[in-house]
Amino acid sequence: SQQGEEDPQALSIQEGENATMNCSYKTSINNLQWYRQNSGRGLVHLILIRSNEREKHSGRLRVTLDTSKKSSSLLITASRAADTASYFCAISGSARQLTFGSGTQLTVLP
Amino acid sequence: KAGVTQTPRYLIKTRGQQVTLSCSPISGHRSVSWYQQTPGQGLQFLFEYFSETQRNKGNFPGRFSGRQFSNSRSEMNVSTLELGDSALYLCASKAPTGLDTGELFFGEGSRLTVL
């Protein structure tokens, strides 16, 4: 299965701290994407990193990709209470649909 | 530009009934994908439609079906509902340039409760 596995399942931090989430996968990929989901709502695309890229930035987000270890990490710097949400990695590989991981529930305490 | 619109947002059905959910993609998007989200199984791919043709299908029983109309709007149908079908059903569209690997634009979902 190409499904990504996020780690940790849950993360609780104070406002202003950095939050790091990890995603591991099993097969070769075309790209890896990160999405955010507020409770009971739809998912919102955050960032896409291609298999030939190692690092990408978008605002307070930093994503790294290590294809040799089949892993990616999402770093949110200077977290805010509004960052509280579930974060999912999604794998784009040989199958033509995105396969989502189980998610990390991030809680940012004010 | 309007986002992906799903209707209804909430619905309650009883076992054995059937349900139809609707999804209108972003204007210009011709690909529509459906996902089921449950606490136990997470996000699971149901199917994708492009230009009225099913392009890809997940591992769900035949009770789950879908279709797409010429205006790209899509519907999914679940027949003979089971308790385990209770879930958030998410629809997502893709821009034409991102058909195979691009980002998904999700709707807010349809929350189905089966009693």
Coordinates of C-alpha atoms in Angstrom, one line a residue:
Chain A
S1 CA 0.0 0.0 0.0
Q2 CA 1.2 3.5 -0.7
Q3 CA -0.7 4.8 2.3
G4 CA 1.3 7.3 4.4
E5 CA 1.5 6.8 8.1
E6 CA 1.7 9.9 10.2
D7 CA 3.5 10.3 13.5
P8 CA 2.6 11.3 16.1
Q9 CA -1.1 10.6 16.1
A10 CA -1.6 13.5 18.4
L11 CA 0.5 16.5 19.3
S12 CA -0.2 19.2 21.9
I13 CA 2.0 22.4 22.1
Q14 CA 1.9 25.9 23.4
E15 CA 1.3 28.9 21.1
G16 CA 4.5 30.1 19.6
E17 CA 6.2 26.7 19.6
N18 CA 7.1 24.8 16.5
A19 CA 5.1 21.7 15.5
T20 CA 6.7 18.8 13.6
M21 CA 4.7 16.0 12.0
N22 CA 6.2 13.0 10.1
C23 CA 4.9 10.9 7.3
S24 CA 6.3 7.5 6.2
Y25 CA 5.3 5.6 3.1
K26 CA 6.1 2.3 1.4
T27 CA 6.4 2.7 -2.3
S28 CA 7.9 5.1 -4.9
I29 CA 6.0 8.4 -5.3
N30 CA 5.4 11.1 -7.8
N31 CA 4.8 13.7 -5.1
L32 CA 3.7 14.0 -1.6
Q33 CA 1.1 16.5 -0.4
W34 CA 0.0 17.8 3.0
Y35 CA -3.6 18.8 3.8
R36 CA -5.2 20.3 6.8
Q37 CA -8.7 19.5 8.2
N38 CA -10.6 21.5 10.8
S39 CA -13.0 19.4 12.8
G40 CA -15.8 18.0 10.7
R41 CA -14.9 20.2 7.7
G42 CA -13.3 19.5 4.3
L43 CA -9.6 19.2 3.7
V44 CA -7.5 22.1 2.6
H45 CA -4.4 21.7 0.5
L46 CA -1.2 23.1 2.2
I47 CA 1.8 22.2 0.1
L48 CA 3.0 19.7 -2.6
I49 CA 6.5 18.4 -2.8
R50 CA 7.7 16.5 -5.9
S51 CA 9.8 13.4 -5.7
N52 CA 12.9 15.3 -7.0
E53 CA 12.6 18.0 -4.4
R54 CA 14.1 17.8 -0.9
E55 CA 12.6 20.9 0.8
K56 CA 9.8 23.4 0.2
H57 CA 8.6 26.4 2.1
S58 CA 5.2 28.2 2.2
G59 CA 4.8 30.9 4.8
R60 CA 5.2 29.3 8.2
L61 CA 5.3 25.8 6.7
R62 CA 8.4 23.8 5.8
V63 CA 8.2 20.4 4.2
T64 CA 11.1 18.0 3.7
L65 CA 11.2 14.8 1.7
D66 CA 13.7 12.0 2.0
T67 CA 12.9 9.5 -0.7
S68 CA 15.7 7.2 0.4
K69 CA 14.0 6.9 3.8
K70 CA 10.5 7.1 2.3
S71 CA 9.6 9.8 4.7
S72 CA 8.5 13.4 4.9
S73 CA 8.1 16.0 7.6
L74 CA 5.9 19.0 8.0
L75 CA 7.1 21.8 10.3
I76 CA 4.8 24.6 11.4
T77 CA 6.8 27.4 12.9
A78 CA 5.5 29.8 15.6
S79 CA 2.2 27.9 16.0
R80 CA -1.0 29.8 16.6
A81 CA -4.3 28.6 18.3
A82 CA -5.8 28.8 14.8
D83 CA -3.4 26.0 13.6
T84 CA -5.3 23.5 15.7
A85 CA -6.5 20.9 13.2
S86 CA -5.8 17.5 11.8
Y87 CA -3.0 17.3 9.3
F88 CA -2.8 14.6 6.6
C89 CA -0.1 13.5 4.2
A90 CA -1.2 12.2 0.9
I91 CA 0.8 10.1 -1.5
S92 CA 0.6 10.4 -5.3
G93 CA 2.2 7.3 -6.8
S94 CA 1.5 4.7 -9.5
A95 CA -2.2 4.6 -8.6
R96 CA -3.9 7.6 -10.1
Q97 CA -5.6 8.7 -6.9
L98 CA -4.2 10.3 -3.8
T99 CA -3.8 8.0 -0.8
F100 CA -4.2 9.6 2.6
G101 CA -2.5 8.8 5.8
S102 CA -4.3 8.5 9.2
G103 CA -3.5 12.1 10.2
T104 CA -1.9 13.9 13.1
Q105 CA -4.3 15.8 15.4
L106 CA -2.5 19.1 16.4
T107 CA -3.7 21.1 19.4
V108 CA -2.1 24.5 19.9
L109 CA -2.9 25.8 23.4
P110 CA -3.2 29.6 23.9
Chain B
K1 CA -14.8 31.5 -7.9
A2 CA -17.1 29.3 -5.9
G3 CA -15.6 26.3 -4.2
V4 CA -16.7 22.7 -4.3
T5 CA -20.3 22.4 -3.1
Q6 CA -21.7 19.3 -1.5
T7 CA -25.4 18.7 -0.7
P8 CA -26.9 17.8 1.7
R9 CA -24.5 18.7 4.5
Y10 CA -26.2 16.4 7.0
L11 CA -28.6 13.5 6.7
I12 CA -29.9 10.7 8.7
K13 CA -31.1 7.4 7.2
T14 CA -32.0 4.0 8.5
R15 CA -30.5 0.6 7.6
G16 CA -31.7 -0.7 4.3
Q17 CA -32.5 2.7 2.8
Q18 CA -30.5 4.3 0.0
V19 CA -28.9 7.7 -0.2
T20 CA -27.8 10.0 -3.0
L21 CA -25.2 12.7 -2.4
S22 CA -24.4 15.5 -4.8
C23 CA -21.2 17.4 -5.6
S24 CA -20.6 20.4 -7.8
P25 CA -16.9 21.0 -8.6
I26 CA -15.2 24.3 -9.1
S27 CA -16.0 25.8 -12.4
G28 CA -13.7 24.4 -15.1
H29 CA -12.8 21.4 -13.1
R30 CA -13.8 18.2 -14.8
S31 CA -12.4 15.6 -12.4
V32 CA -14.4 14.7 -9.3
S33 CA -13.2 12.3 -6.7
W34 CA -15.1 10.9 -3.7
Y35 CA -13.7 9.8 -0.4
Q36 CA -15.2 8.2 2.7
Q37 CA -13.9 9.4 6.1
T38 CA -14.5 7.4 9.3
P39 CA -12.7 7.5 12.6
G40 CA -11.6 3.9 12.2
Q41 CA -10.6 3.7 8.6
G42 CA -9.6 7.3 7.9
L43 CA -9.9 8.7 4.4
Q44 CA -10.6 6.0 1.8
F45 CA -10.9 6.6 -1.9
L46 CA -14.2 5.6 -3.4
F47 CA -14.0 6.6 -7.1
E48 CA -13.0 9.4 -9.5
Y49 CA -14.9 10.6 -12.5
F50 CA -13.6 12.6 -15.4
S51 CA -15.7 13.7 -18.4
E52 CA -18.6 11.5 -17.3
T53 CA -16.4 8.4 -17.2
Q54 CA -15.2 6.5 -14.1
R55 CA -11.5 6.9 -14.2
N56 CA -10.5 5.1 -11.1
K57 CA -12.2 3.1 -8.4
G58 CA -11.4 2.2 -4.8
N59 CA -12.1 -1.0 -2.9
F60 CA -15.7 -0.6 -2.0
P61 CA -18.7 -3.0 -2.5
G62 CA -21.0 -2.5 -5.4
R63 CA -23.5 -0.8 -3.1
F64 CA -21.4 2.3 -3.7
S65 CA -21.9 3.8 -7.1
G66 CA -21.4 7.2 -8.7
R67 CA -21.9 9.1 -11.9
Q68 CA -21.0 12.4 -13.5
F69 CA -23.1 14.6 -15.6
S70 CA -22.1 16.7 -18.7
N71 CA -21.8 19.8 -16.5
S72 CA -19.2 17.9 -14.3
R73 CA -21.6 17.7 -11.4
S74 CA -21.3 14.3 -9.7
E75 CA -23.5 12.2 -7.6
M76 CA -22.8 9.1 -5.5
N77 CA -25.3 6.6 -4.3
V78 CA -25.2 4.1 -1.5
S79 CA -27.9 1.4 -1.6
T80 CA -29.0 -0.9 1.2
L81 CA -27.4 1.2 3.9
E82 CA -25.5 -0.4 6.7
L83 CA -24.6 1.0 10.1
G84 CA -20.9 1.0 9.0
D85 CA -21.7 3.4 6.2
S86 CA -22.0 6.2 8.7
A87 CA -19.3 8.6 7.7
L88 CA -18.3 12.0 6.3
Y89 CA -18.4 11.7 2.5
L90 CA -16.0 14.1 0.9
C91 CA -16.0 15.2 -2.7
A92 CA -12.9 16.8 -4.3
S93 CA -12.2 18.3 -7.7
K94 CA -8.9 18.8 -9.6
A95 CA -7.8 21.5 -12.0
P96 CA -7.2 20.3 -15.5
T97 CA -3.5 20.8 -15.2
G98 CA -3.3 18.6 -12.1
L99 CA -5.2 15.6 -13.3
D100 CA -2.8 12.9 -12.3
T101 CA -0.7 14.4 -9.5
G102 CA -2.2 17.7 -8.6
E103 CA -3.9 19.1 -5.6
L104 CA -7.4 18.3 -4.6
F105 CA -10.0 20.9 -3.8
F106 CA -12.4 19.5 -1.2
G107 CA -16.0 20.4 -0.4
E108 CA -17.2 20.6 3.2
G109 CA -18.6 17.0 3.1
S110 CA -21.9 15.3 3.6
R111 CA -22.3 13.8 7.1
L112 CA -24.3 10.6 6.8
T113 CA -25.7 8.9 9.9
V114 CA -27.2 5.5 9.5
L115 CA -29.5 4.3 12.4

